[in-house]
Amino acid sequence: MIRSITQKKPEKEIERLLKGLNRIFIIGCGTCVTLTRTGGDPEVRAMKEELSTKGKMVTGQTVVPVACDNLTREFLGDFGEQINQADALLIMTCAFGVQSIARQLSRMVIPALDTLFIGKETAVGLFDEICTQCGTCIIGETGGICPVTNCHKGLVNGPCGGTNHGKCEIDVNKDCVWTLIYNRLMELGRIDSMRKYQKPRNHLGEPKPGKFKLPEA
Amino acid sequence: MPTKFKEALESGKFVVTSEVAPPKGTNLEKFKHHIELLKDKVDAMNVTDHQSSVMRYPSLGGAMMVKEMGGEVILQMTCRDRNRLALQADLLFASSRGIQNVLCLTGDSVMLGDHKEAKSVFDMDSSQLLKTVRTMETGKDLGGNELDGGVSFCAGAIVTPEADPLEPQLIKFEKKLEAGAEFIQTQAVYDLDKFKEFMDYARQFHVKILAGIILLTSAPMARFMNKNIAGVFVPQDLIDEMASAPKGQALAKGIEITGRMIKRIHEEKMCDGVHIMAIGKEEKVPDIMEAAGLI
């Protein structure tokens, strides 16, 4: 399943963002951030404690089922009073949730998390980025593994000179995707596809900001 | 017209290139001193392009200085900081100023340098940059548009003969040759028997190969490279030899070892020449060449 991977912002940054805002309503989410333990019920409770010890008044808190869903407005309707009393909403969801809530409630929103990437749980407690939604998919030639996403430099013609023991030059915990692609293509007997020169990538897949309208049926 | 460097490559002589790094700042005195020292001794000098992703005076500016001072220059170009418009523009500029040897590199990660939060570009990679050079030589840019006044380059690239795993690296190496690399500078090699194995493979291709040689300056420096530089392996016996140098004599020992390695590469005709990298110790390059019996 696609997951939005988040990490809590540094304490100092949250303090700065909440400066002068004394009454806070905290919102978590029951999906991705619960899984990544960044905005589920325990984290929302801990945030309430943290804010209280810093002299903030928490007017209320909740964990919405799916923050990025359009039904979030209705769910939050039950907290109207507590939300109205707050100077700001501190939102412990990914940026999709923060922006959905901001659009729906027209209230000052403060994200408590940074959204790192849209990823996949590849082992228990381990999340990997596998697609950057570039709009010009090339994985038909790379054994179904995306180098645009998984090579630190997004290289499409093979590894750079920084590859080391199958790991990336920036982090020994990150695989060199070109070792993975090489192994996969060897397994499949399709290594010729790695020998093929790939021209500079087309970055015009969908110019930012992405927008897509279904054609009339 | 072929460049002087290209002529040297074609002449069959043992080619020697080296490297000069532009300064961080506008004080070019030391840089000029290094150019002055090397320009008549080596066949060409590489000018590095924000080496290790550390922001410096630009390689193009440095290359112009080498040219103005009468040296033969190889412009290093990485794809880290410029997209295809900027790279093509710089190739036009270089060619128009007579800078016509270019080493096409992908470039290190921005994260390894001194502006870690900068946006990295990598719109192209080394093989695509080589192909870009060859495309522009046909009188067209990458958009298929006519160029009013063309370019001409002797273009090269790098390879890491001791990469692990090796096979993906060799696939990339062959792509670079197909994309138009005329010469190859290797990552630093120390185990010459292993390098010979690489050359046994590489000889099947029509390309000139210069063995990369990094001057060892101390035993800790050798251990540091083994730990931190991808594809560089200094064998234990060389580290021991460096460590055996009397206090204050490590650099002299490094020069002796480096000279000895180059001499062996030369005498056994392992490849077409060497590329000497004396990072931060450029003034020692003539000593290394002397130790190697080249001057």
Short mmCIF file of C-alpha atoms in Angstrom, two decimals:
data_model
loop_
_atom_site.label_atom_id
_atom_site.label_comp_id
_atom_site.label_asym_id
_atom_site.label_seq_id
_atom_site.Cartn_x
_atom_site.Cartn_y
_atom_site.Cartn_z
CA MET A 1 0.00 0.00 0.00
CA ILE A 2 1.17 3.53 -0.70
CA ARG A 3 2.25 5.26 2.49
CA SER A 4 3.13 8.81 3.25
CA ILE A 5 6.34 8.71 5.29
CA THR A 6 6.79 11.44 7.85
CA GLN A 7 9.12 12.50 10.61
CA LYS A 8 8.51 14.83 13.51
CA LYS A 9 9.86 18.33 13.02
CA PRO A 10 12.66 19.40 15.39
CA GLU A 11 11.26 20.62 18.72
CA LYS A 12 12.77 24.08 18.21
CA GLU A 13 11.02 24.48 14.87
CA ILE A 14 7.64 23.53 16.34
CA GLU A 15 8.28 26.00 19.17
CA ARG A 16 9.05 28.74 16.65
CA LEU A 17 5.96 27.98 14.58
CA LEU A 18 3.76 28.07 17.70
CA LYS A 19 5.26 31.28 19.08
CA GLY A 20 2.51 33.60 20.23
CA LEU A 21 -0.13 30.94 19.68
CA ASN A 22 -1.34 29.77 23.07
CA ARG A 23 -4.47 27.70 22.52
CA ILE A 24 -3.81 24.67 20.36
CA PHE A 25 -5.98 21.88 18.95
CA ILE A 26 -4.00 18.79 17.93
CA ILE A 27 -4.98 16.51 15.05
CA GLY A 28 -3.45 13.10 14.28
CA CYS A 29 -4.39 10.57 11.62
CA GLY A 30 -5.29 6.91 11.75
CA THR A 31 -3.48 5.74 8.63
CA CYS A 32 0.13 6.35 7.53
CA VAL A 33 1.27 8.42 10.53
CA THR A 34 -0.18 5.81 12.90
CA LEU A 35 1.86 3.17 11.09
CA THR A 36 5.04 5.28 11.21
CA ARG A 37 4.35 6.29 14.84
CA THR A 38 4.53 9.98 14.06
CA GLY A 39 0.89 11.03 14.40
CA GLY A 40 -1.18 8.21 15.89
CA ASP A 41 -2.95 8.27 19.22
CA PRO A 42 0.17 7.79 21.43
CA GLU A 43 2.07 10.55 19.60
CA VAL A 44 -0.87 12.95 19.79
CA ARG A 45 -1.11 12.33 23.55
CA ALA A 46 2.63 12.84 23.96
CA MET A 47 2.39 16.11 22.01
CA LYS A 48 -0.40 17.25 24.32
CA GLU A 49 1.88 16.61 27.32
CA GLU A 50 4.77 18.35 25.63
CA LEU A 51 2.71 21.45 24.85
CA SER A 52 1.18 21.54 28.32
CA THR A 53 4.59 21.51 29.97
CA LYS A 54 5.51 24.45 27.75
CA GLY A 55 2.55 26.41 29.05
CA LYS A 56 0.28 26.01 26.02
CA MET A 57 -3.38 25.29 26.50
CA VAL A 58 -4.55 22.30 24.48
CA THR A 59 -8.21 22.91 23.71
CA GLY A 60 -8.65 19.36 22.47
CA GLN A 61 -7.17 16.62 20.35
CA THR A 62 -8.31 13.89 18.02
CA VAL A 63 -7.06 11.29 15.60
CA VAL A 64 -9.09 11.49 12.39
CA PRO A 65 -9.50 8.23 10.46
CA VAL A 66 -8.02 9.45 7.16
CA ALA A 67 -6.87 13.07 7.23
CA CYS A 68 -6.49 13.39 3.45
CA ASP A 69 -10.10 12.26 2.87
CA ASN A 70 -12.76 14.78 2.02
CA LEU A 71 -14.88 13.43 4.90
CA THR A 72 -12.42 14.84 7.43
CA ARG A 73 -14.43 18.05 7.61
CA GLU A 74 -17.48 16.12 8.83
CA PHE A 75 -15.43 14.15 11.33
CA LEU A 76 -13.97 17.35 12.75
CA GLY A 77 -17.45 18.85 12.95
CA ASP A 78 -17.85 17.08 16.30
CA PHE A 79 -14.99 19.18 17.67
CA GLY A 80 -16.30 22.53 16.45
CA GLU A 81 -16.21 24.25 19.82
CA GLN A 82 -12.70 23.10 20.74
CA ILE A 83 -11.40 23.96 17.30
CA ASN A 84 -12.97 27.41 17.39
CA GLN A 85 -11.32 28.15 20.72
CA ALA A 86 -7.89 27.33 19.36
CA ASP A 87 -5.46 29.90 17.95
CA ALA A 88 -4.09 27.23 15.64
CA LEU A 89 -4.38 23.58 14.69
CA LEU A 90 -1.19 21.59 15.21
CA ILE A 91 -1.46 18.82 12.69
CA MET A 92 0.44 15.59 13.09
CA THR A 93 -0.33 14.17 9.65
CA CYS A 94 1.52 14.22 6.37
CA ALA A 95 1.29 17.33 4.19
CA PHE A 96 -1.67 15.83 2.32
CA GLY A 97 -3.59 15.79 5.59
CA VAL A 98 -2.42 19.24 6.64
CA GLN A 99 -3.48 20.75 3.31
CA SER A 100 -6.80 18.88 3.22
CA ILE A 101 -7.65 20.21 6.68
CA ALA A 102 -6.48 23.72 5.82
CA ARG A 103 -8.78 23.76 2.77
CA GLN A 104 -11.72 22.32 4.66
CA LEU A 105 -11.62 24.40 7.83
CA SER A 106 -10.00 27.68 6.76
CA ARG A 107 -8.06 27.74 10.03
CA MET A 108 -4.42 28.48 10.77
CA VAL A 109 -2.62 25.17 10.46
CA ILE A 110 0.84 24.26 11.74
CA PRO A 111 2.42 21.03 10.53
CA ALA A 112 4.18 19.11 13.29
CA LEU A 113 5.72 16.69 10.81
CA ASP A 114 7.86 16.82 7.69
CA THR A 115 6.69 14.61 4.83
CA LEU A 116 9.75 12.72 3.61
CA PHE A 117 8.44 10.68 0.72
CA ILE A 118 5.61 8.57 -0.56
CA GLY A 119 6.78 5.05 0.09
CA LYS A 120 6.02 1.46 0.79
CA GLU A 121 6.52 -0.69 3.87
CA THR A 122 9.10 -3.17 2.59
CA ALA A 123 9.64 -4.97 5.90
CA VAL A 124 8.15 -4.51 9.34
CA GLY A 125 8.98 -0.96 10.37
CA LEU A 126 11.01 -0.28 7.22
CA PHE A 127 9.79 2.10 4.55
CA ASP A 128 11.32 2.69 1.14
CA GLU A 129 10.70 5.28 -1.53
CA ILE A 130 10.03 3.46 -4.78
CA CYS A 131 8.38 6.01 -7.08
CA THR A 132 8.70 9.78 -7.46
CA GLN A 133 5.75 10.13 -9.84
CA CYS A 134 7.97 11.54 -12.61
CA GLY A 135 5.42 11.02 -15.37
CA THR A 136 7.80 9.24 -17.77
CA CYS A 137 8.16 5.72 -16.39
CA ILE A 138 11.24 3.79 -17.56
CA ILE A 139 11.07 0.70 -15.34
CA GLY A 140 10.14 -1.49 -18.30
CA GLU A 141 13.85 -1.43 -19.13
CA THR A 142 15.28 -1.70 -15.64
CA GLY A 143 13.73 -4.89 -14.36
CA GLY A 144 10.88 -3.09 -12.63
CA ILE A 145 13.21 -1.19 -10.28
CA CYS A 146 13.22 2.60 -10.57
CA PRO A 147 16.65 4.28 -10.83
CA VAL A 148 15.09 7.72 -11.15
CA THR A 149 13.82 7.31 -7.59
CA ASN A 150 16.36 4.95 -6.10
CA CYS A 151 19.62 6.27 -7.49
CA HIS A 152 20.62 9.29 -5.37
CA LYS A 153 21.45 11.10 -8.62
CA GLY A 154 18.57 9.64 -10.62
CA LEU A 155 21.02 8.19 -13.16
CA VAL A 156 19.54 6.10 -15.95
CA ASN A 157 22.68 4.72 -17.64
CA GLY A 158 24.23 2.71 -14.83
CA PRO A 159 26.11 3.40 -11.62
CA CYS A 160 28.32 6.39 -10.90
CA GLY A 161 31.84 6.00 -9.52
CA GLY A 162 30.55 6.40 -5.97
CA THR A 163 29.00 2.95 -5.84
CA ASN A 164 30.77 0.90 -3.18
CA HIS A 165 30.16 -2.73 -2.24
CA GLY A 166 26.67 -2.38 -3.65
CA LYS A 167 25.93 0.68 -1.51
CA CYS A 168 25.49 4.37 -2.26
CA GLU A 169 28.22 6.98 -1.76
CA ILE A 170 25.96 9.03 0.49
CA ASP A 171 24.91 6.31 2.94
CA VAL A 172 26.14 2.76 3.52
CA ASN A 173 22.61 1.85 4.58
CA LYS A 174 21.25 2.71 1.13
CA ASP A 175 21.63 0.23 -1.70
CA CYS A 176 23.18 1.25 -4.99
CA VAL A 177 20.11 0.72 -7.14
CA TRP A 178 22.29 -0.11 -10.13
CA THR A 179 23.63 -3.16 -8.29
CA LEU A 180 20.03 -4.21 -7.64
CA ILE A 181 19.03 -3.58 -11.26
CA TYR A 182 22.09 -5.44 -12.53
CA ASN A 183 21.31 -8.45 -10.33
CA ARG A 184 17.63 -8.45 -11.33
CA LEU A 185 18.39 -8.19 -15.05
CA MET A 186 20.99 -10.97 -14.78
CA GLU A 187 18.38 -13.14 -13.06
CA LEU A 188 15.93 -12.41 -15.85
CA GLY A 189 18.53 -12.94 -18.59
CA ARG A 190 17.88 -9.38 -19.82
CA ILE A 191 21.19 -7.64 -19.11
CA ASP A 192 21.22 -6.28 -22.66
CA SER A 193 18.61 -3.82 -21.57
CA MET A 194 21.18 -2.25 -19.19
CA ARG A 195 23.66 -1.96 -22.06
CA LYS A 196 21.28 0.21 -24.02
CA TYR A 197 22.15 3.92 -23.98
CA GLN A 198 19.38 5.96 -22.39
CA LYS A 199 19.13 9.50 -23.68
CA PRO A 200 18.68 12.41 -21.25
CA ARG A 201 15.38 12.01 -19.45
CA ASN A 202 12.17 13.72 -20.47
CA HIS A 203 11.28 15.98 -17.55
CA LEU A 204 8.11 17.15 -19.20
CA GLY A 205 5.96 14.23 -18.06
CA GLU A 206 3.53 16.50 -16.24
CA PRO A 207 4.74 20.05 -15.67
CA LYS A 208 4.33 21.15 -12.07
CA PRO A 209 1.81 21.65 -10.60
CA GLY A 210 0.31 18.32 -11.61
CA LYS A 211 -3.31 18.44 -12.69
CA PHE A 212 -5.40 15.75 -14.32
CA LYS A 213 -8.99 15.95 -15.44
CA LEU A 214 -10.89 12.87 -16.52
CA PRO A 215 -12.09 13.26 -20.08
CA GLU A 216 -15.84 13.41 -20.59
CA ALA A 217 -17.23 9.85 -20.60
CA MET B 1 42.45 20.36 -35.87
CA PRO B 2 43.38 17.87 -33.13
CA THR B 3 44.37 19.32 -29.79
CA LYS B 4 47.93 19.00 -28.54
CA PHE B 5 46.70 16.50 -25.99
CA LYS B 6 44.98 14.45 -28.67
CA GLU B 7 48.19 14.49 -30.69
CA ALA B 8 50.11 13.25 -27.66
CA LEU B 9 47.57 10.44 -27.20
CA GLU B 10 47.87 9.46 -30.85
CA SER B 11 51.67 9.70 -30.92
CA GLY B 12 52.11 6.50 -28.95
CA LYS B 13 54.25 8.23 -26.32
CA PHE B 14 53.65 7.59 -22.62
CA VAL B 15 51.23 10.41 -21.83
CA VAL B 16 51.30 12.20 -18.49
CA THR B 17 48.48 14.39 -17.27
CA SER B 18 47.96 16.02 -13.93
CA GLU B 19 45.47 18.10 -12.09
CA VAL B 20 45.20 21.65 -10.83
CA ALA B 21 42.40 22.74 -8.54
CA PRO B 22 41.06 26.30 -8.69
CA PRO B 23 41.08 28.15 -5.37
CA LYS B 24 38.25 28.93 -3.02
CA GLY B 25 38.29 32.65 -3.65
CA THR B 26 39.86 34.97 -6.18
CA ASN B 27 43.46 34.70 -5.09
CA LEU B 28 44.86 32.81 -8.06
CA GLU B 29 48.53 33.07 -7.15
CA LYS B 30 49.02 29.51 -5.92
CA PHE B 31 46.91 28.16 -8.79
CA LYS B 32 49.04 30.07 -11.29
CA HIS B 33 52.18 28.83 -9.57
CA HIS B 34 51.03 25.23 -10.04
CA ILE B 35 50.23 25.85 -13.70
CA GLU B 36 53.62 27.45 -14.22
CA LEU B 37 55.32 24.51 -12.54
CA LEU B 38 53.53 21.86 -14.58
CA LYS B 39 52.70 23.32 -17.96
CA ASP B 40 55.90 22.31 -19.68
CA LYS B 41 56.26 18.98 -17.91
CA VAL B 42 52.90 17.26 -18.43
CA ASP B 43 50.98 16.71 -21.65
CA ALA B 44 47.85 18.30 -20.22
CA MET B 45 46.40 19.57 -16.97
CA ASN B 46 42.91 18.78 -15.74
CA VAL B 47 41.11 21.66 -14.08
CA THR B 48 38.69 20.24 -11.52
CA ASP B 49 35.04 21.23 -11.31
CA HIS B 50 34.10 21.95 -7.68
CA GLN B 51 35.97 18.81 -6.70
CA SER B 52 34.20 16.75 -4.01
CA SER B 53 31.26 19.18 -4.39
CA VAL B 54 33.20 21.95 -2.65
CA MET B 55 32.38 25.36 -4.16
CA ARG B 56 35.40 26.98 -5.79
CA TYR B 57 36.52 29.23 -8.63
CA PRO B 58 34.97 27.67 -11.75
CA SER B 59 36.72 25.05 -13.87
CA LEU B 60 36.04 27.07 -17.02
CA GLY B 61 37.79 30.12 -15.54
CA GLY B 62 40.64 27.95 -14.39
CA ALA B 63 40.90 26.31 -17.81
CA MET B 64 41.10 29.73 -19.47
CA MET B 65 43.94 30.63 -17.16
CA VAL B 66 45.88 27.48 -18.12
CA LYS B 67 45.29 28.33 -21.76
CA GLU B 68 46.38 31.95 -21.32
CA MET B 69 49.54 30.75 -19.60
CA GLY B 70 50.36 28.52 -22.55
CA GLY B 71 49.44 25.17 -21.02
CA GLU B 72 47.36 22.38 -22.51
CA VAL B 73 44.15 21.98 -20.56
CA ILE B 74 41.51 19.33 -19.99
CA LEU B 75 38.30 20.91 -18.77
CA GLN B 76 36.55 18.76 -16.19
CA MET B 77 32.78 19.09 -16.43
CA THR B 78 30.36 17.46 -14.02
CA CYS B 79 26.60 17.19 -14.40
CA ARG B 80 26.02 17.98 -10.73
CA ASP B 81 25.40 21.72 -10.98
CA ARG B 82 24.22 22.43 -14.53
CA ASN B 83 21.32 21.22 -16.61
CA ARG B 84 21.58 20.45 -20.32
CA LEU B 85 21.17 24.11 -21.33
CA ALA B 86 23.99 25.29 -19.09
CA LEU B 87 26.30 22.40 -20.01
CA GLN B 88 25.84 22.98 -23.74
CA ALA B 89 26.36 26.71 -23.28
CA ASP B 90 29.61 26.08 -21.42
CA LEU B 91 30.75 23.69 -24.15
CA LEU B 92 30.12 26.43 -26.72
CA PHE B 93 32.06 28.89 -24.61
CA ALA B 94 34.94 26.47 -24.02
CA SER B 95 35.25 25.57 -27.68
CA SER B 96 35.14 29.22 -28.73
CA ARG B 97 38.07 29.95 -26.41
CA GLY B 98 40.18 27.06 -27.63
CA ILE B 99 39.51 24.84 -24.61
CA GLN B 100 38.94 21.65 -26.54
CA ASN B 101 39.75 18.76 -24.25
CA VAL B 102 36.92 17.85 -21.95
CA LEU B 103 36.54 15.21 -19.26
CA CYS B 104 32.89 14.31 -18.83
CA LEU B 105 31.91 13.35 -15.30
CA THR B 106 28.66 12.70 -13.51
CA GLY B 107 29.92 14.43 -10.37
CA ASP B 108 29.87 13.68 -6.66
CA SER B 109 26.78 14.06 -4.56
CA VAL B 110 26.20 17.60 -3.31
CA MET B 111 25.90 16.04 0.14
CA LEU B 112 29.63 15.23 0.16
CA GLY B 113 30.61 18.88 -0.19
CA ASP B 114 30.33 22.17 1.66
CA HIS B 115 26.85 23.23 0.49
CA LYS B 116 24.95 20.15 1.58
CA GLU B 117 21.51 21.72 1.37
CA ALA B 118 21.92 22.80 -2.27
CA LYS B 119 19.72 21.34 -4.99
CA SER B 120 21.64 18.86 -7.11
CA VAL B 121 20.96 18.81 -10.83
CA PHE B 122 22.06 15.59 -12.58
CA ASP B 123 19.85 16.40 -15.57
CA MET B 124 22.38 14.30 -17.49
CA ASP B 125 25.04 11.74 -16.64
CA SER B 126 28.60 11.31 -17.88
CA SER B 127 27.66 9.14 -20.87
CA GLN B 128 24.91 11.57 -21.91
CA LEU B 129 27.34 14.49 -21.61
CA LEU B 130 29.78 12.65 -23.90
CA LYS B 131 26.99 12.05 -26.38
CA THR B 132 26.05 15.73 -26.12
CA VAL B 133 29.60 16.70 -27.13
CA ARG B 134 29.40 14.39 -30.14
CA THR B 135 25.94 15.67 -31.07
CA MET B 136 27.09 19.28 -30.91
CA GLU B 137 30.03 18.41 -33.14
CA THR B 138 27.53 17.55 -35.85
CA GLY B 139 26.37 21.18 -35.75
CA LYS B 140 23.19 20.62 -33.74
CA ASP B 141 22.22 21.06 -30.12
CA LEU B 142 20.30 18.52 -28.05
CA GLY B 143 17.04 20.12 -29.13
CA GLY B 144 17.92 19.36 -32.75
CA ASN B 145 18.50 23.02 -33.57
CA GLU B 146 21.30 24.22 -35.87
CA LEU B 147 24.34 25.77 -34.20
CA ASP B 148 25.76 28.88 -35.84
CA GLY B 149 29.39 27.87 -35.52
CA GLY B 150 30.22 24.40 -34.29
CA VAL B 151 32.40 22.85 -31.66
CA SER B 152 35.21 20.33 -31.63
CA PHE B 153 36.49 18.39 -28.65
CA CYS B 154 38.75 15.60 -27.54
CA ALA B 155 36.39 14.07 -25.00
CA GLY B 156 37.11 11.63 -22.24
CA ALA B 157 35.64 10.05 -19.15
CA ILE B 158 36.61 8.00 -16.13
CA VAL B 159 36.31 4.42 -14.97
CA THR B 160 36.83 2.72 -11.62
CA PRO B 161 38.76 -0.49 -12.42
CA GLU B 162 38.35 -1.80 -8.88
CA ALA B 163 34.67 -1.01 -8.42
CA ASP B 164 32.71 -3.54 -6.41
CA PRO B 165 30.69 -5.03 -8.02
CA LEU B 166 32.74 -4.54 -11.19
CA GLU B 167 30.37 -5.72 -13.91
CA PRO B 168 27.84 -2.81 -13.75
CA GLN B 169 30.80 -0.39 -13.83
CA LEU B 170 32.16 -2.05 -16.97
CA ILE B 171 28.76 -1.83 -18.66
CA LYS B 172 28.81 1.90 -17.94
CA PHE B 173 32.42 2.10 -19.19
CA GLU B 174 31.39 0.54 -22.50
CA LYS B 175 28.48 2.95 -22.75
CA LYS B 176 30.89 5.84 -22.33
CA LEU B 177 33.03 4.49 -25.16
CA GLU B 178 29.98 4.07 -27.38
CA ALA B 179 28.91 7.61 -26.48
CA GLY B 180 32.23 8.86 -27.82
CA ALA B 181 34.97 8.80 -25.16
CA GLU B 182 38.40 8.97 -26.79
CA PHE B 183 40.36 8.70 -23.57
CA ILE B 184 39.78 7.36 -20.10
CA GLN B 185 41.36 8.45 -16.83
CA THR B 186 40.96 5.75 -14.23
CA GLN B 187 40.15 6.10 -10.55
CA ALA B 188 43.33 5.69 -8.52
CA VAL B 189 44.92 2.27 -8.86
CA TYR B 190 47.49 0.82 -6.45
CA ASP B 191 47.32 -2.93 -7.05
CA LEU B 192 48.99 -3.02 -10.45
CA ASP B 193 48.44 -6.74 -10.97
CA LYS B 194 44.73 -6.12 -10.66
CA PHE B 195 45.04 -3.13 -12.96
CA LYS B 196 46.68 -5.38 -15.53
CA GLU B 197 43.62 -7.63 -15.39
CA PHE B 198 41.46 -4.60 -16.11
CA MET B 199 43.71 -3.64 -19.01
CA ASP B 200 43.48 -7.16 -20.45
CA TYR B 201 39.76 -6.48 -20.74
CA ALA B 202 40.03 -2.82 -21.79
CA ARG B 203 42.52 -3.39 -24.60
CA GLN B 204 39.78 -4.80 -26.81
CA PHE B 205 38.41 -1.27 -27.17
CA HIS B 206 39.75 1.57 -29.26
CA VAL B 207 40.40 4.03 -26.45
CA LYS B 208 43.43 5.52 -24.74
CA ILE B 209 43.71 4.71 -21.06
CA LEU B 210 45.57 6.75 -18.48
CA ALA B 211 46.05 5.05 -15.12
CA GLY B 212 44.97 7.24 -12.21
CA ILE B 213 47.65 7.72 -9.61
CA ILE B 214 47.00 9.48 -6.30
CA LEU B 215 50.10 10.49 -4.36
CA LEU B 216 50.17 8.75 -0.97
CA THR B 217 51.13 11.29 1.67
CA SER B 218 50.92 9.16 4.84
CA ALA B 219 49.74 5.79 6.12
CA PRO B 220 46.62 7.32 7.74
CA MET B 221 45.80 9.02 4.42
CA ALA B 222 45.97 5.62 2.69
CA ARG B 223 43.71 4.06 5.32
CA PHE B 224 41.32 7.00 5.01
CA MET B 225 41.01 6.45 1.27
CA ASN B 226 40.41 2.73 1.75
CA LYS B 227 37.61 3.52 4.14
CA ASN B 228 36.04 6.51 2.41
CA ILE B 229 36.78 6.61 -1.31
CA ALA B 230 34.72 4.28 -3.45
CA GLY B 231 36.81 1.98 -5.62
CA VAL B 232 40.19 2.91 -4.10
CA PHE B 233 42.09 0.07 -2.45
CA VAL B 234 45.60 0.64 -1.16
CA PRO B 235 47.11 -2.80 -0.46
CA GLN B 236 48.36 -3.45 3.07
CA ASP B 237 52.01 -3.79 1.99
CA LEU B 238 51.95 -0.23 0.62
CA ILE B 239 50.35 1.06 3.81
CA ASP B 240 53.06 -0.75 5.81
CA GLU B 241 55.74 0.74 3.58
CA MET B 242 54.30 4.23 4.15
CA ALA B 243 54.16 3.58 7.91
CA SER B 244 57.80 2.45 7.88
CA ALA B 245 58.98 5.90 6.73
CA PRO B 246 60.99 7.77 9.38
CA LYS B 247 59.22 10.71 11.01
CA GLY B 248 58.87 13.59 8.58
CA GLN B 249 59.74 11.37 5.62
CA ALA B 250 56.25 10.04 4.77
CA LEU B 251 55.77 12.38 1.81
CA ALA B 252 59.17 11.47 0.38
CA LYS B 253 58.21 7.81 0.76
CA GLY B 254 54.91 8.48 -1.00
CA ILE B 255 56.73 10.15 -3.89
CA GLU B 256 59.11 7.18 -4.09
CA ILE B 257 56.21 4.67 -4.17
CA THR B 258 54.24 6.69 -6.69
CA GLY B 259 57.30 7.10 -8.92
CA ARG B 260 57.99 3.36 -8.69
CA MET B 261 54.40 2.52 -9.69
CA ILE B 262 54.46 4.86 -12.68
CA LYS B 263 57.83 3.44 -13.74
CA ARG B 264 56.41 -0.08 -13.70
CA ILE B 265 53.29 0.95 -15.63
CA HIS B 266 55.55 2.65 -18.18
CA GLU B 267 58.12 -0.13 -18.48
CA GLU B 268 55.54 -2.89 -18.75
CA LYS B 269 53.50 -0.78 -21.19
CA MET B 270 50.39 -1.51 -19.15
CA CYS B 271 48.43 1.38 -20.65
CA ASP B 272 48.84 4.63 -22.59
CA GLY B 273 49.94 6.87 -19.76
CA VAL B 274 49.17 8.13 -16.29
CA HIS B 275 47.02 10.78 -14.72
CA ILE B 276 48.75 12.01 -11.57
CA MET B 277 46.58 13.40 -8.81
CA ALA B 278 48.69 15.00 -6.09
CA ILE B 279 45.73 16.44 -4.24
CA GLY B 280 46.95 19.53 -2.40
CA LYS B 281 50.58 18.65 -3.20
CA GLU B 282 50.66 19.72 -6.85
CA GLU B 283 54.15 21.13 -6.47
CA LYS B 284 55.39 17.55 -5.92
CA VAL B 285 54.31 16.34 -9.37
CA PRO B 286 57.70 17.11 -10.97
CA ASP B 287 59.39 15.12 -8.15
CA ILE B 288 57.05 12.20 -8.84
CA MET B 289 57.84 12.36 -12.55
CA GLU B 290 61.54 12.44 -11.75
CA ALA B 291 61.18 9.43 -9.45
CA ALA B 292 59.38 7.69 -12.31
CA GLY B 293 62.24 8.47 -14.67
CA LEU B 294 60.02 10.58 -16.91
CA ILE B 295 62.04 13.81 -16.61
#
